Amino acid sequence: SLSFHFDFFPVMAVESITQSLVLGFLDYLEQTRGCTKRTRNTRLAAIRSLFAFIAREEPVLIVQCQSIRTIPLKRTEHKTIDYLEESEMQALLDTVDINSRTGIRDRALLMVLYNTGARVSEIVHLELADLRLTGAAQVKLHGKGNKERTCPIWPETVQAIETYLNERAPNEQSIQQVFLNANGDPITRFGIRHVTRKYGHQAKIKQPSLGGYRQLHFYLSVCFL
């Protein structure tokens, strides 16, 4: 078996690593180790990168490297991202106690996530200058690769944000991030994860469909408020 070869040859010369050997290793991952196609593809991607480097450093091996780099990835199924139904999102919002220390902030945070479908990183970097709460209300989100997008927000979201801004107390006046933690510093990705998990666990009691390992995802298509 391939595991025998790895045990027997703990150090292998590059020249001895052929396309058939790599294919055998990939089959070993799936058939013996029980790895998924996605894991197989991840390993293959690493091998491809390695042999791209080797080809640049040792041109004499370029044919061998090209042979290995032509091994195709296996097609994998793309799982549909779960999202919250209207009643589930309402149950989540209903668990927020606005009289608690961070309740007003938490409701505004959940409303913005729900309304915009923003990534957590986009919310972390959302600044006061990115908000337009009058007229055609909207927020400007800064995504990956310095890409910007503008998202309209509902009157209910505007109200939640305005209520929060009235009590927002930054630790330093120079802090421009919209959402702060309990100490007045910019909230982090871990802080937002804590908020969503906290209310997610509480909402499961009222809405059983939120149980199990279902992730809280806020990519929703209609307003129910």
PDB file of N, CA, C and O in Angstrom, residues 19 23 40 44 48 51 62-73:
ATOM      1  N   GLN A  19       3.404  10.993 -11.384  1.00  0.00           N
ATOM      2  CA  GLN A  19       1.969  11.223 -11.408  1.00  0.00           C
ATOM      3  C   GLN A  19       1.214  10.036 -10.822  1.00  0.00           C
ATOM      4  O   GLN A  19       0.252  10.202 -10.056  1.00  0.00           O
ATOM      5  N   LEU A  23      -1.355  10.032  -7.665  1.00  0.00           N
ATOM      6  CA  LEU A  23      -2.712   9.513  -7.807  1.00  0.00           C
ATOM      7  C   LEU A  23      -2.973   8.413  -6.779  1.00  0.00           C
ATOM      8  O   LEU A  23      -4.070   8.319  -6.215  1.00  0.00           O
ATOM      9  N   ARG A  40      -9.385  15.768  -0.367  1.00  0.00           N
ATOM     10  CA  ARG A  40      -8.504  15.316  -1.445  1.00  0.00           C
ATOM     11  C   ARG A  40      -8.070  16.498  -2.289  1.00  0.00           C
ATOM     12  O   ARG A  40      -6.880  16.642  -2.620  1.00  0.00           O
ATOM     13  N   LEU A  44      -4.340  17.986  -3.007  1.00  0.00           N
ATOM     14  CA  LEU A  44      -3.846  18.092  -4.380  1.00  0.00           C
ATOM     15  C   LEU A  44      -3.421  19.525  -4.699  1.00  0.00           C
ATOM     16  O   LEU A  44      -2.413  19.743  -5.388  1.00  0.00           O
ATOM     17  N   ARG A  48       0.162  20.590  -6.093  1.00  0.00           N
ATOM     18  CA  ARG A  48       0.323  21.376  -7.319  1.00  0.00           C
ATOM     19  C   ARG A  48       1.209  22.597  -7.066  1.00  0.00           C
ATOM     20  O   ARG A  48       2.093  22.915  -7.871  1.00  0.00           O
ATOM     21  N   PHE A  51       4.856  21.587  -6.788  1.00  0.00           N
ATOM     22  CA  PHE A  51       5.528  21.246  -8.039  1.00  0.00           C
ATOM     23  C   PHE A  51       5.600  22.426  -8.998  1.00  0.00           C
ATOM     24  O   PHE A  51       6.423  22.430  -9.909  1.00  0.00           O
ATOM     25  N   ILE A  62      10.725  20.048 -15.357  1.00  0.00           N
ATOM     26  CA  ILE A  62       9.475  20.713 -15.713  1.00  0.00           C
ATOM     27  C   ILE A  62       8.451  19.754 -16.307  1.00  0.00           C
ATOM     28  O   ILE A  62       7.242  19.874 -16.047  1.00  0.00           O
ATOM     29  N   VAL A  63       8.889  18.767 -17.091  1.00  0.00           N
ATOM     30  CA  VAL A  63       7.938  17.806 -17.686  1.00  0.00           C
ATOM     31  C   VAL A  63       7.275  16.983 -16.587  1.00  0.00           C
ATOM     32  O   VAL A  63       6.053  16.770 -16.595  1.00  0.00           O
ATOM     33  N   GLN A  64       8.077  16.498 -15.642  1.00  0.00           N
ATOM     34  CA  GLN A  64       7.541  15.726 -14.515  1.00  0.00           C
ATOM     35  C   GLN A  64       6.565  16.575 -13.701  1.00  0.00           C
ATOM     36  O   GLN A  64       5.472  16.117 -13.331  1.00  0.00           O
ATOM     37  N   CYS A  65       6.935  17.824 -13.465  1.00  0.00           N
ATOM     38  CA  CYS A  65       6.084  18.712 -12.670  1.00  0.00           C
ATOM     39  C   CYS A  65       4.768  19.002 -13.385  1.00  0.00           C
ATOM     40  O   CYS A  65       3.697  19.015 -12.767  1.00  0.00           O
ATOM     41  N   GLN A  66       4.841  19.230 -14.680  1.00  0.00           N
ATOM     42  CA  GLN A  66       3.629  19.493 -15.443  1.00  0.00           C
ATOM     43  C   GLN A  66       2.692  18.296 -15.420  1.00  0.00           C
ATOM     44  O   GLN A  66       1.470  18.445 -15.355  1.00  0.00           O
ATOM     45  N   SER A  67       3.268  17.108 -15.469  1.00  0.00           N
ATOM     46  CA  SER A  67       2.457  15.892 -15.434  1.00  0.00           C
ATOM     47  C   SER A  67       1.665  15.811 -14.130  1.00  0.00           C
ATOM     48  O   SER A  67       0.476  15.466 -14.128  1.00  0.00           O
ATOM     49  N   ILE A  68       2.313  16.150 -13.027  1.00  0.00           N
ATOM     50  CA  ILE A  68       1.637  16.101 -11.734  1.00  0.00           C
ATOM     51  C   ILE A  68       0.621  17.233 -11.599  1.00  0.00           C
ATOM     52  O   ILE A  68      -0.473  17.039 -11.059  1.00  0.00           O
ATOM     53  N   ARG A  69       0.956  18.393 -12.136  1.00  0.00           N
ATOM     54  CA  ARG A  69       0.067  19.551 -11.999  1.00  0.00           C
ATOM     55  C   ARG A  69      -1.177  19.455 -12.888  1.00  0.00           C
ATOM     56  O   ARG A  69      -2.123  20.227 -12.728  1.00  0.00           O
ATOM     57  N   THR A  70      -1.187  18.480 -13.824  1.00  0.00           N
ATOM     58  CA  THR A  70      -2.361  18.294 -14.668  1.00  0.00           C
ATOM     59  C   THR A  70      -3.397  17.353 -14.037  1.00  0.00           C
ATOM     60  O   THR A  70      -4.467  17.143 -14.607  1.00  0.00           O
ATOM     61  N   ILE A  71      -3.071  16.785 -12.880  1.00  0.00           N
ATOM     62  CA  ILE A  71      -4.051  15.917 -12.201  1.00  0.00           C
ATOM     63  C   ILE A  71      -5.263  16.771 -11.847  1.00  0.00           C
ATOM     64  O   ILE A  71      -5.140  17.797 -11.170  1.00  0.00           O
ATOM     65  N   PRO A  72      -6.442  16.375 -12.289  1.00  0.00           N
ATOM     66  CA  PRO A  72      -7.621  17.229 -12.080  1.00  0.00           C
ATOM     67  C   PRO A  72      -8.194  17.126 -10.668  1.00  0.00           C
ATOM     68  O   PRO A  72      -8.053  16.099  -9.994  1.00  0.00           O
ATOM     69  N   LEU A  73      -8.820  18.201 -10.245  1.00  0.00           N
ATOM     70  CA  LEU A  73      -9.584  18.181  -9.002  1.00  0.00           C
ATOM     71  C   LEU A  73     -10.885  17.422  -9.225  1.00  0.00           C
ATOM     72  O   LEU A  73     -11.388  17.355 -10.353  1.00  0.00           O
TER      73      LEU A  73
END
